[in-house]
PDB file of C-alpha atoms in Angstrom:
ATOM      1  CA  UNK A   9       0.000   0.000   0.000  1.00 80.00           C
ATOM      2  CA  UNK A  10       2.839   2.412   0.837  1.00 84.00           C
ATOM      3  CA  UNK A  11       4.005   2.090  -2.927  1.00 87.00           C
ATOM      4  CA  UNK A  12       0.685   3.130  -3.900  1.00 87.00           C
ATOM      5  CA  UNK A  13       0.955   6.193  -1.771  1.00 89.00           C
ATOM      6  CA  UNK A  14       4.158   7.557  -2.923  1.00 89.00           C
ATOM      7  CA  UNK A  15       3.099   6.950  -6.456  1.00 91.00           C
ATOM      8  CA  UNK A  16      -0.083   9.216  -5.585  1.00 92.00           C
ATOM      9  CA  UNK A  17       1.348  11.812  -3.653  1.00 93.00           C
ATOM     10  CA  UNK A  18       1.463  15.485  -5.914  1.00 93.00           C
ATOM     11  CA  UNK A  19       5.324  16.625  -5.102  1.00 94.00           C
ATOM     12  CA  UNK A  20       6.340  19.312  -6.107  1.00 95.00           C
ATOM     13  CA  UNK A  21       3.152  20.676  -4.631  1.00 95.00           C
ATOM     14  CA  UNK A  22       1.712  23.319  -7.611  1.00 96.00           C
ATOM     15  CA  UNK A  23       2.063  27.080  -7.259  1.00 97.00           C
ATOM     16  CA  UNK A  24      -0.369  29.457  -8.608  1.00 96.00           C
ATOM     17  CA  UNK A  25      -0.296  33.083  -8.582  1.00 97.00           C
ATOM     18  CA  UNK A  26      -3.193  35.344  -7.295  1.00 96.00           C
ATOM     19  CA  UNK A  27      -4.709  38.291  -9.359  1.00 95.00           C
ATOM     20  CA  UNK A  28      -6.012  40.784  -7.069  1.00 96.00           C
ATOM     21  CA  UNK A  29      -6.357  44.731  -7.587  1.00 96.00           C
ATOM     22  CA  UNK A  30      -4.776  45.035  -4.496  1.00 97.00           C
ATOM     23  CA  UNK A  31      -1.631  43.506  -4.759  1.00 97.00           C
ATOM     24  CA  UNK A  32      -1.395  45.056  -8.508  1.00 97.00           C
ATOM     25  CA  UNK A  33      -2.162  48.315  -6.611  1.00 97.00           C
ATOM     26  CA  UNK A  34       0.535  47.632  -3.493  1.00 98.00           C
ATOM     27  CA  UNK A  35       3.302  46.437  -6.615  1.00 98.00           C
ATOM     28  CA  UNK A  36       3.224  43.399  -4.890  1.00 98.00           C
ATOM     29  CA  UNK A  37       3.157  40.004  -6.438  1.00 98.00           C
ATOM     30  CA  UNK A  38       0.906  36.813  -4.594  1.00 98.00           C
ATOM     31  CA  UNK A  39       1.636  33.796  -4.968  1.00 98.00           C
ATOM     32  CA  UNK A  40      -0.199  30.464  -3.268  1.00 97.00           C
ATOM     33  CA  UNK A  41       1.792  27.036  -2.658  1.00 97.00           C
ATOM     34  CA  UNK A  42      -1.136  24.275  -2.657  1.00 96.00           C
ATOM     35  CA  UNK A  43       0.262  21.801  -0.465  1.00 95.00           C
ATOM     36  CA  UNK A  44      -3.451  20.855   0.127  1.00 93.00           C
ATOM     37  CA  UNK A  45      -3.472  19.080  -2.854  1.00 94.00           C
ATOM     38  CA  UNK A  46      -0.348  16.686  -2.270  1.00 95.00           C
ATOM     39  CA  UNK A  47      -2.784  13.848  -0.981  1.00 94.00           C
ATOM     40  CA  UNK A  48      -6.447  13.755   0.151  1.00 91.00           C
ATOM     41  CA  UNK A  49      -6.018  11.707   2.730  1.00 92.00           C
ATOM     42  CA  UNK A  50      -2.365  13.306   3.938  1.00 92.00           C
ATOM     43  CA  UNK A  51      -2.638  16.638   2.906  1.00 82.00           C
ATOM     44  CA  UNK A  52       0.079  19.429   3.379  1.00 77.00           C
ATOM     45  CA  UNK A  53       2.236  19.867   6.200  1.00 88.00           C
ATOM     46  CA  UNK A  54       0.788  16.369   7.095  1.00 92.00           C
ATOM     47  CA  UNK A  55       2.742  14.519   4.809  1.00 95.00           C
ATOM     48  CA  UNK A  56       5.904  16.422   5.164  1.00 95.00           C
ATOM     49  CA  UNK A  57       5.949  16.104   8.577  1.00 95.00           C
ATOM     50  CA  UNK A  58       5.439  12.506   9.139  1.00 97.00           C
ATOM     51  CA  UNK A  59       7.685  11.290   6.411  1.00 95.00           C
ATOM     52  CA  UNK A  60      10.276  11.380   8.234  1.00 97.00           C
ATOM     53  CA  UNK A  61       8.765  10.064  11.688  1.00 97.00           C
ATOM     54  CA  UNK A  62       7.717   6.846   9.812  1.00 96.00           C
ATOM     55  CA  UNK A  63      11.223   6.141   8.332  1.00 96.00           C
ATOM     56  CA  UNK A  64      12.607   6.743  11.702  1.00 97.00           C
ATOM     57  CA  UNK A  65       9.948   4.147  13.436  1.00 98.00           C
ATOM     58  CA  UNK A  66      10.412   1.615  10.697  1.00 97.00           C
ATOM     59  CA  UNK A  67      14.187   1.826  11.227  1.00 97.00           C
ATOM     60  CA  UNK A  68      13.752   1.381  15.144  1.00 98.00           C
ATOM     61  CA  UNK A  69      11.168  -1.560  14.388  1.00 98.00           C
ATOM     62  CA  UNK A  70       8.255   0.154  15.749  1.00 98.00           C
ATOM     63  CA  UNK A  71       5.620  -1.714  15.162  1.00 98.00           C
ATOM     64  CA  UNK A  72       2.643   0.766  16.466  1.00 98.00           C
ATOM     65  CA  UNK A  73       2.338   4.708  15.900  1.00 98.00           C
ATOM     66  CA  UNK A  74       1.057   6.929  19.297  1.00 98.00           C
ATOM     67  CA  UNK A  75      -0.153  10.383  19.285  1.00 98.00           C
ATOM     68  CA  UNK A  76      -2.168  12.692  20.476  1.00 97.00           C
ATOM     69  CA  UNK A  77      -5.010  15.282  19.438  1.00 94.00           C
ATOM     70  CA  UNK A  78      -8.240  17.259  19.526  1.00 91.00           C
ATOM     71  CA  UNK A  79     -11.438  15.569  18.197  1.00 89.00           C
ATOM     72  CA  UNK A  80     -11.288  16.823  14.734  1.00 85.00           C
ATOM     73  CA  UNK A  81      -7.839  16.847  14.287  1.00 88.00           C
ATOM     74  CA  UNK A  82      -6.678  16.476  11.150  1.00 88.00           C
ATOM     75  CA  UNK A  83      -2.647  15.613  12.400  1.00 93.00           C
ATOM     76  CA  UNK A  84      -4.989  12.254  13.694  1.00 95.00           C
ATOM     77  CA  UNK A  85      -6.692  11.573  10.675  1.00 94.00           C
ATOM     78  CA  UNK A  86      -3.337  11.563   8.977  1.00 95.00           C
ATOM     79  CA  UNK A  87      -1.637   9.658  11.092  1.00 97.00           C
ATOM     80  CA  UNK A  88      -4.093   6.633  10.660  1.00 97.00           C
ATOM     81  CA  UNK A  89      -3.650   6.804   7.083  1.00 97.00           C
ATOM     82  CA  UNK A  90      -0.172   6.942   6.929  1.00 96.00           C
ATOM     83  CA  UNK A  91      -0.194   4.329   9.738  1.00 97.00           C
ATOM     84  CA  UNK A  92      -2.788   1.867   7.257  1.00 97.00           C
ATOM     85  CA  UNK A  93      -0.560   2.632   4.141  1.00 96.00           C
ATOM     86  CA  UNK A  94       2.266   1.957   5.754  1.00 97.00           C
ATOM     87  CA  UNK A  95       1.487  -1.187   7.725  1.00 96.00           C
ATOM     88  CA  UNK A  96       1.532   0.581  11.395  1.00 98.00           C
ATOM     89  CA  UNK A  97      -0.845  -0.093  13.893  1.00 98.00           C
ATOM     90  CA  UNK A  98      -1.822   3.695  15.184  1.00 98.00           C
ATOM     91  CA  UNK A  99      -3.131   4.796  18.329  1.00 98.00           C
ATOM     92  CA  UNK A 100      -4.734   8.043  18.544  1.00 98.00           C
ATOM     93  CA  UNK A 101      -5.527   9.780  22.172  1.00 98.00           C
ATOM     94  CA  UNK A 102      -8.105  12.575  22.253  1.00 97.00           C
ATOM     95  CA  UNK A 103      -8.420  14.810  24.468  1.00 95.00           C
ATOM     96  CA  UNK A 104     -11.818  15.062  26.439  1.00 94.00           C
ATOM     97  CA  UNK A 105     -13.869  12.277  26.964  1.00 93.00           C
ATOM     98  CA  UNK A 106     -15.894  10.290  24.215  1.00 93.00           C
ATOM     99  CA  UNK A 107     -18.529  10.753  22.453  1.00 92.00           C
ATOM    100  CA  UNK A 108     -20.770   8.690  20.514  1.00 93.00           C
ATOM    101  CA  UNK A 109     -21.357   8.363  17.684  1.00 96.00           C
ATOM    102  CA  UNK A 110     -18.093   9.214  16.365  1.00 95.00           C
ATOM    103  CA  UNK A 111     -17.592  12.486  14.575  1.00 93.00           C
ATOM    104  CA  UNK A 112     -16.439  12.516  10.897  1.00 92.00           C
ATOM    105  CA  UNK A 113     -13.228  12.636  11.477  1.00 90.00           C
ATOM    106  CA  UNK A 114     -12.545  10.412  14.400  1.00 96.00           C
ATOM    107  CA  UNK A 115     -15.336   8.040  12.258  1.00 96.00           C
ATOM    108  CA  UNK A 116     -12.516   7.871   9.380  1.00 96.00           C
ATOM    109  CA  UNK A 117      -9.304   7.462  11.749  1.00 97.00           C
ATOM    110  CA  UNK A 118     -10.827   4.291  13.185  1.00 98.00           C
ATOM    111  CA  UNK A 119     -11.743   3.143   9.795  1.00 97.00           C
ATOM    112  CA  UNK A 120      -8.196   3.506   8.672  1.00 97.00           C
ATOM    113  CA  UNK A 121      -7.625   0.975  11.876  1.00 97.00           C
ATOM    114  CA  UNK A 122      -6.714   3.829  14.825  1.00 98.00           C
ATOM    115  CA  UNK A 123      -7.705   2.309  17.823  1.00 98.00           C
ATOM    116  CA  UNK A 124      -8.634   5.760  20.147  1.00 98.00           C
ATOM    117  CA  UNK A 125      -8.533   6.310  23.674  1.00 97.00           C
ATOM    118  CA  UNK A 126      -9.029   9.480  25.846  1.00 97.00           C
ATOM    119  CA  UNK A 127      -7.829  11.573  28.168  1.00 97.00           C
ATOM    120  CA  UNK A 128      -9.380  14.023  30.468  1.00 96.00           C
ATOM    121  CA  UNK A 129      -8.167  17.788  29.592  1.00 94.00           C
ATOM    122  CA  UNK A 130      -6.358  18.059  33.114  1.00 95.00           C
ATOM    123  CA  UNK A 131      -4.434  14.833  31.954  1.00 96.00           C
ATOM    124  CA  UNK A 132      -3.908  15.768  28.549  1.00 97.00           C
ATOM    125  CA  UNK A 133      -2.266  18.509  29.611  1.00 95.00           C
ATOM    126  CA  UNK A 134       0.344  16.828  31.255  1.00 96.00           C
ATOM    127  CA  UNK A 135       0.774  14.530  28.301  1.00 96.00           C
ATOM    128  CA  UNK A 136       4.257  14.847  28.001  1.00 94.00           C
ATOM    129  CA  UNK A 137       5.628  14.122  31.373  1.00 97.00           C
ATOM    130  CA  UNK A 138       7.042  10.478  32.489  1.00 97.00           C
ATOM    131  CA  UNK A 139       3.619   9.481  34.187  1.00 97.00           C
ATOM    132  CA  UNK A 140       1.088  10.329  31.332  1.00 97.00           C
ATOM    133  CA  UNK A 141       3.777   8.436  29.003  1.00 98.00           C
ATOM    134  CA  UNK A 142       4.632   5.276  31.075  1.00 98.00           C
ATOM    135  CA  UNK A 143       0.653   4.687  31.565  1.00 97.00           C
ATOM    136  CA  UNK A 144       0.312   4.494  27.809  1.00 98.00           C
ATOM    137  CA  UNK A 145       3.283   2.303  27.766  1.00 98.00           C
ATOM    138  CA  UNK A 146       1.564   0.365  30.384  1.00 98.00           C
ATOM    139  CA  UNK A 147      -2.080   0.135  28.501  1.00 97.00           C
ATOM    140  CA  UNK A 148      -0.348  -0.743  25.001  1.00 97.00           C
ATOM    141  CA  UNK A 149       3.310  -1.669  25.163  1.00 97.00           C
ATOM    142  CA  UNK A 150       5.697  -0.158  23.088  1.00 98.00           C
ATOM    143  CA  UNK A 151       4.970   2.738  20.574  1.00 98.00           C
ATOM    144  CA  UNK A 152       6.877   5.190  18.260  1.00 98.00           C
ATOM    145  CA  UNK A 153       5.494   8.826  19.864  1.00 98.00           C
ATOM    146  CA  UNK A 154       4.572  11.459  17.490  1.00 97.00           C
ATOM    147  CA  UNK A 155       3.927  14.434  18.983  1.00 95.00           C
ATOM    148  CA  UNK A 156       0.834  16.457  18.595  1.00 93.00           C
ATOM    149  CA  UNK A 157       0.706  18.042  15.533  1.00 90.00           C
ATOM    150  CA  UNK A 158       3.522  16.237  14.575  1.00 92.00           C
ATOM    151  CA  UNK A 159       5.928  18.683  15.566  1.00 91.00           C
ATOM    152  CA  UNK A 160       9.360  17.238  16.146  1.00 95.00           C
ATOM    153  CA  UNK A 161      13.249  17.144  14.554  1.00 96.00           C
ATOM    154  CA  UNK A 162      11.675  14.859  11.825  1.00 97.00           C
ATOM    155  CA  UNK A 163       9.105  16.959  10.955  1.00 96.00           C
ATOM    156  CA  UNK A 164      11.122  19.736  10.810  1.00 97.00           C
ATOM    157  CA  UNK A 165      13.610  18.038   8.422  1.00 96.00           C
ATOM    158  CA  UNK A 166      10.520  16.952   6.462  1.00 96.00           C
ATOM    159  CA  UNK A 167       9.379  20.517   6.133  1.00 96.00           C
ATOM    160  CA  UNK A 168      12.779  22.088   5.191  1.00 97.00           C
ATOM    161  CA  UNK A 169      12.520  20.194   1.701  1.00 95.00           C
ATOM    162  CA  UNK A 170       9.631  22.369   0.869  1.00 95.00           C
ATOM    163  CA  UNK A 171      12.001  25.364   0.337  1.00 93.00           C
ATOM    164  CA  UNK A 172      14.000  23.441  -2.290  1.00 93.00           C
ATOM    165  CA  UNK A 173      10.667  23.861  -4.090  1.00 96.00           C
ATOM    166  CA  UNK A 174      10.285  27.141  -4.088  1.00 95.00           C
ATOM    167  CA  UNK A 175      11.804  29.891  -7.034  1.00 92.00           C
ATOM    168  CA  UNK A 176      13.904  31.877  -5.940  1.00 90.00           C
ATOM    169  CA  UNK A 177      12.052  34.796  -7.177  1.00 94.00           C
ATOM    170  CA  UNK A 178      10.178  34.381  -4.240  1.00 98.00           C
ATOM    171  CA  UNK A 179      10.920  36.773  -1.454  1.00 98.00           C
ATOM    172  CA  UNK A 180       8.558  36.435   1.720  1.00 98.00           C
ATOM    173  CA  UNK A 181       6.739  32.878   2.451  1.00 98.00           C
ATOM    174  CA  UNK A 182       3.727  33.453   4.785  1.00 98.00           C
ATOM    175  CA  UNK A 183       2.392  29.879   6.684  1.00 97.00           C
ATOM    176  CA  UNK A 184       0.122  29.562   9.680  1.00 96.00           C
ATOM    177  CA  UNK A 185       1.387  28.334  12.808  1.00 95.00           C
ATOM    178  CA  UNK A 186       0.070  25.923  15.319  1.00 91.00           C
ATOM    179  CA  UNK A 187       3.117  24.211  16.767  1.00 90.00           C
ATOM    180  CA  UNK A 188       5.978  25.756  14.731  1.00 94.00           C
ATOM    181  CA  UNK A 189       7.376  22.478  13.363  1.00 94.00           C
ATOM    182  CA  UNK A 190       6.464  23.864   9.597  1.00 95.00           C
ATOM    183  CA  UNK A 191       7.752  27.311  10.445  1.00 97.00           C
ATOM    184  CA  UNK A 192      11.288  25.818  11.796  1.00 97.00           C
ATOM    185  CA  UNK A 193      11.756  23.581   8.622  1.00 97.00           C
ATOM    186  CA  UNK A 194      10.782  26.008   6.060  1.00 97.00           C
ATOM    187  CA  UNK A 195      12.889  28.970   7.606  1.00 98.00           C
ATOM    188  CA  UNK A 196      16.037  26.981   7.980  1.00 97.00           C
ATOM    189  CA  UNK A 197      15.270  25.824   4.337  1.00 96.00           C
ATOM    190  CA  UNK A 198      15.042  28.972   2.821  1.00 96.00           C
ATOM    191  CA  UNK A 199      17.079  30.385   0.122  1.00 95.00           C
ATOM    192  CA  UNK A 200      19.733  33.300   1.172  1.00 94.00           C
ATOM    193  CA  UNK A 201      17.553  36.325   1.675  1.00 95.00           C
ATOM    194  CA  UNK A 202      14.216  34.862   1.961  1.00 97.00           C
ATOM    195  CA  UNK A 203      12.019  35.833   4.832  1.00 98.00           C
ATOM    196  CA  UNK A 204       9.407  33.026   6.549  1.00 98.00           C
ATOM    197  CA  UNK A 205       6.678  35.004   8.595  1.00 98.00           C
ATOM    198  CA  UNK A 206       4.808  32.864  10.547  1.00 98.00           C
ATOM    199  CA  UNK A 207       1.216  33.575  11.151  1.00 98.00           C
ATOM    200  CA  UNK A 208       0.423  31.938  15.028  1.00 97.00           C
ATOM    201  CA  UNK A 209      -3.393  30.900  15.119  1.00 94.00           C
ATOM    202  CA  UNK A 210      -4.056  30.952  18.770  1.00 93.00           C
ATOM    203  CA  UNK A 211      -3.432  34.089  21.406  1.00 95.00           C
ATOM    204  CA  UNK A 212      -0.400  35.158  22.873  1.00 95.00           C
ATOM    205  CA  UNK A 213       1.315  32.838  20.066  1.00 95.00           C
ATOM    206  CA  UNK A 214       4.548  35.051  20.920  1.00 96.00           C
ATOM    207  CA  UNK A 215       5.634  32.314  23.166  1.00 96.00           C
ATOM    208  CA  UNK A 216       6.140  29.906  19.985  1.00 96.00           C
ATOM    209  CA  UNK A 217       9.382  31.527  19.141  1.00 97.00           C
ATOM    210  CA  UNK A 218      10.979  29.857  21.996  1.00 97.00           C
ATOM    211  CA  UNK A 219       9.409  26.586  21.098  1.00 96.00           C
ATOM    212  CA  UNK A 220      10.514  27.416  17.228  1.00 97.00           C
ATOM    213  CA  UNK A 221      14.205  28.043  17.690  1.00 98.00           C
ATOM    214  CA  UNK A 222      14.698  24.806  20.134  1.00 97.00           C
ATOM    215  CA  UNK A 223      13.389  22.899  17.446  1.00 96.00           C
ATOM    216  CA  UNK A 224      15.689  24.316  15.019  1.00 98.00           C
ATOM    217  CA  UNK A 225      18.639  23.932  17.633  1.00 98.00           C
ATOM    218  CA  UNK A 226      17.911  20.200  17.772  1.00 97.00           C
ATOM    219  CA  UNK A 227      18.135  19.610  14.057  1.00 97.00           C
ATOM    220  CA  UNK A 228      20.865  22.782  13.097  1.00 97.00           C
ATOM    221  CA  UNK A 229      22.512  23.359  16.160  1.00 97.00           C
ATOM    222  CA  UNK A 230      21.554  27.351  16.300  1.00 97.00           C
ATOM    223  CA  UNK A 231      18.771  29.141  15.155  1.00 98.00           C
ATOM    224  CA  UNK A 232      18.647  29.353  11.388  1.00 97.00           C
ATOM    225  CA  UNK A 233      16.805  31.334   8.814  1.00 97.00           C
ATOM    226  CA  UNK A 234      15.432  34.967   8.392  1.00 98.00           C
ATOM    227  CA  UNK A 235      11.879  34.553   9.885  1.00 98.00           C
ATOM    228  CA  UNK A 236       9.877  36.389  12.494  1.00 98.00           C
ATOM    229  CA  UNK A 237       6.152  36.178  13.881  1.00 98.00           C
ATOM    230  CA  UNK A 238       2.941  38.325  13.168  1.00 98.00           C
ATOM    231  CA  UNK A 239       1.095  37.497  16.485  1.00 97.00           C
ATOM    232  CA  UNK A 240      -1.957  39.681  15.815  1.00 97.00           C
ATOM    233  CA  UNK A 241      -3.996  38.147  13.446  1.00 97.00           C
ATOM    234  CA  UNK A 242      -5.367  34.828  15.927  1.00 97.00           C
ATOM    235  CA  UNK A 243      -9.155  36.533  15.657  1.00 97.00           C
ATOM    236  CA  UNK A 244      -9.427  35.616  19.563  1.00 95.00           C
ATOM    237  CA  UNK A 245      -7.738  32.298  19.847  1.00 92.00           C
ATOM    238  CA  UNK A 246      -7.060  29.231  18.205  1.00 86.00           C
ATOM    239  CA  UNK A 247     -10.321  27.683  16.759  1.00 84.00           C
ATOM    240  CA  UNK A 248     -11.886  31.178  17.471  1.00 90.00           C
ATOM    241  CA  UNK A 249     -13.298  32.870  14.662  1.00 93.00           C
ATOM    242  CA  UNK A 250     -15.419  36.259  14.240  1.00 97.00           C
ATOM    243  CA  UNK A 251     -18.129  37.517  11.595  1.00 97.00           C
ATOM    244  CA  UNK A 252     -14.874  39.402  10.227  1.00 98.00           C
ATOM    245  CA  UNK A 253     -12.697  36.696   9.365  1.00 97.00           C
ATOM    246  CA  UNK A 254     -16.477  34.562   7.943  1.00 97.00           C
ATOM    247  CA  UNK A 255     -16.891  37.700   5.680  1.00 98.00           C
ATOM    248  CA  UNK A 256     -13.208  37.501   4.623  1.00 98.00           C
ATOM    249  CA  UNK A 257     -13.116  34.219   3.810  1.00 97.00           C
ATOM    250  CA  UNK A 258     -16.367  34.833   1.719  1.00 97.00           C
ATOM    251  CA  UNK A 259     -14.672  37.300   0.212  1.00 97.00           C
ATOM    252  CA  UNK A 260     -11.831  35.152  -0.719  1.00 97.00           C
ATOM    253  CA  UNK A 261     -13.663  32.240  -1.802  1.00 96.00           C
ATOM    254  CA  UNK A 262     -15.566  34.823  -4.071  1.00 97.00           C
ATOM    255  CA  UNK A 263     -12.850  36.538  -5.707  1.00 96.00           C
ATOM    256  CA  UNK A 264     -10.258  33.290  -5.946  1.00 96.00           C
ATOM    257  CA  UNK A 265     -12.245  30.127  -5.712  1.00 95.00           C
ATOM    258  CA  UNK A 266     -10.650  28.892  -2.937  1.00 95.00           C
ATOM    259  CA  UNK A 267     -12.610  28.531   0.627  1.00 95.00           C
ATOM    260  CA  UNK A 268      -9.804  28.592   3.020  1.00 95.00           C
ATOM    261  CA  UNK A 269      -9.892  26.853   5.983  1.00 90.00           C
ATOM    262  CA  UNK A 270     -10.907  28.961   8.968  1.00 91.00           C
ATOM    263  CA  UNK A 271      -8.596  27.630  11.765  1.00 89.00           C
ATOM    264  CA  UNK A 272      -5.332  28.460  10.130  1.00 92.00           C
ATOM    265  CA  UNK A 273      -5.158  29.559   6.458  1.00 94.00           C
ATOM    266  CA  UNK A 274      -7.440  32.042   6.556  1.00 97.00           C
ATOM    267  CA  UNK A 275      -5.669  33.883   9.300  1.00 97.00           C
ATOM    268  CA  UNK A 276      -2.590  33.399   8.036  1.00 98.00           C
ATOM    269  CA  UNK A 277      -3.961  34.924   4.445  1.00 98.00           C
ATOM    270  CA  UNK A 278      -5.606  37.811   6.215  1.00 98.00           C
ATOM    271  CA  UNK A 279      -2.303  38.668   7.509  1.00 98.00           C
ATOM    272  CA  UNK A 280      -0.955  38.283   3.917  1.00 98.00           C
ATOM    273  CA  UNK A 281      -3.405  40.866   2.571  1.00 98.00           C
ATOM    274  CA  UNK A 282      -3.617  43.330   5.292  1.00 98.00           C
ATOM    275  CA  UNK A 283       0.473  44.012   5.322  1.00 98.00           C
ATOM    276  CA  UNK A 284       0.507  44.073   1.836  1.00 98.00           C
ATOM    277  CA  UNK A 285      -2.475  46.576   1.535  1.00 97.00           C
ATOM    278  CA  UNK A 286      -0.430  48.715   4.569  1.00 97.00           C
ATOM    279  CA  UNK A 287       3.097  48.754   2.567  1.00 97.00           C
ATOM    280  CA  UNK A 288       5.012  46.120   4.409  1.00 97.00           C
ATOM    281  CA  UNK A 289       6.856  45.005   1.270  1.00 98.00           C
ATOM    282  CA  UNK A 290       8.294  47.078  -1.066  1.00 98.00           C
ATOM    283  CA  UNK A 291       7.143  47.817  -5.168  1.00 98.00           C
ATOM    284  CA  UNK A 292       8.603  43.854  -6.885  1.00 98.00           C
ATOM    285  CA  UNK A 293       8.619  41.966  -3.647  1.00 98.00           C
ATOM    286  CA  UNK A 294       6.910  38.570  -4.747  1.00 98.00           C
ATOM    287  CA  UNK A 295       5.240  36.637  -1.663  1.00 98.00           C
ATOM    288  CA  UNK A 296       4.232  32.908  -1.327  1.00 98.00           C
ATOM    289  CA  UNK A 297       1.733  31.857   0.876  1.00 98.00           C
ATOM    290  CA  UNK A 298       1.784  28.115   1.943  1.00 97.00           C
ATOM    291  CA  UNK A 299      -1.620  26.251   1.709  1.00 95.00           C
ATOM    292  CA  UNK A 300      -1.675  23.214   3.945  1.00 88.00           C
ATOM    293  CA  UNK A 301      -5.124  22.374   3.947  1.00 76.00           C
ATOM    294  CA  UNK A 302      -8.704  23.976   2.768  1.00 60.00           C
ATOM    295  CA  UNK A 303     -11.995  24.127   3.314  1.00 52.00           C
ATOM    296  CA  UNK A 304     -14.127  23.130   6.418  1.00 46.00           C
ATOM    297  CA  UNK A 305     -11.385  21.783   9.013  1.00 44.00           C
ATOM    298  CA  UNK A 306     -11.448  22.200  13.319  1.00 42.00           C
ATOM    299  CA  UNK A 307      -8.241  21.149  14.331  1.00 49.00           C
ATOM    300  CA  UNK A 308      -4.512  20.122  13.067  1.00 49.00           C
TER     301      UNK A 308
END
């Protein structure tokens, strides 16, 4: 099944540009990166990030995939497909408690063979500590750990190779940020003189820096890359949205085609748009903004 995977899998990713009055207007040139389109079932940052974590499990003999997640995260639904094509048994703990029946996206991860558990929030907070680990150890024996979202030295090594797809006409790359793991890899990938600004999707996402750079330390040794963060564009939170951001994705999806996904791309494209419209970039700068996923999605 793998084989049939990687034969499926869209790489490079295509890249269209935007035609909008105001970017003509700023001088500024748009470009999008649809990394949405790479797989249906592993779209985007998905892919890229796990590619490496399965490698790494297979070569350790792992025999069963762990990780964690909200109940409509998409990082889980990709992780039981990767798991299925790749021959992995996959384990997927939500936070909260369960409930029946199943929505559509838990409803698919057990289909692809993800056997779920759950964790009360207080618990699922402390996910990461020795206790919260060594019970899941306990419950179902060994396990390769992904982290949520997928976010780890892997993924940012998987993420890095997007740059090499990039022209290097392009100046500024705009993503959304959740965990950083994308922001880390494509930064550090980056052609000399490009700029990564990451767009964080949840309040006070100023403290992802820290979490950013000691990813990039772990893989690099230092921080690396020309990238910085735009921290006011979360519209209240992560998974928070506001009759603004509905009307601009409207407006999007009615001047492009595209209905971006409200949790991350659409914040991270309002971003795009309002610093170009306020003179940000200089007259020629050409921007790319990366498209991980589209459409109706809750959760990475």
């Amino acid at each position: 099944m793998k084989d049939r995977l990687i034969a499926e899998l869209r790489l490079p990713s295509p890249v269209v540009e935007i035609d909008d009055a105001r970017f003509a207007k700023a001088g500024v040139r748009v470009l999008i990166k649809r990394d949405d389109l790479i797989h249906p079932e592993i779209p985007g940052n998905k892919w890229r990030k796990l590619k490496y974590n399965i490698a790494t499990a297979r070569e350790l003999e792992f025999e069963t995939l762990l990780t964690f997640g909200g109940a409509y995260s998409n990082h889980i639904r990709a992780t039981a497909a990767v798991g299925a094509y790749f021959g992995f048994r996959s384990i997927g703990v939500i936070r909260g408690e369960e409930h029946l029946p199943l929505n559509p996206s838990l409803k698919y991860a057990v289909s692809r063979g993800m056997q779920l558990a759950y964790l009360d929030r207080a618990t699922y907070r402390a996910k990461t500590s020795d206790a919260v680990i060594g019970a899941l150890h306990r419950e179902f024996g060994d396990f390769y750990l992904v982290p949520e979202g997928g976010s780890n030295t892997e993924a940012v090594r998987g993420c890095a190779e997007l740059s090499k797809e990039l022209d290097e006409a392009v100046d500024v790359v705009f993503c959304a940020v959740g965990t950083g793991g994308t922001l880390a890899g494509v930064a550090a990938g980056a052609a000399q003189g490009q700029v990564t600004v990451g767009v964080p999707v949840l309040k006070g996402g100023a403290f992802l820096e820290d979490d950013i750079v000691r990813l990039q330390e772990q893989v690099y040794g230092a921080r690396s890359g020309s990238w910085r963060l735009e921290c006011d564009y979360h519209f209240g939170g992560y998974a928070k949205r506001t009759p603004e951001l509905d009307d601009f994705i409207d407006d999007f999806e009615q001047r492009h085609g595209l209905r971006l996904d409200w949790v991350y791309e659409a914040k991270m494209m309002y971003a795009l748009i309002d610093q170009v419209v306020r003179g940000t970039f200089p007259r020629g700068t050409t921007v790319l903004a990366l498209i991980s996923s589209s459409g109706e999605v809750s959760e990475g």
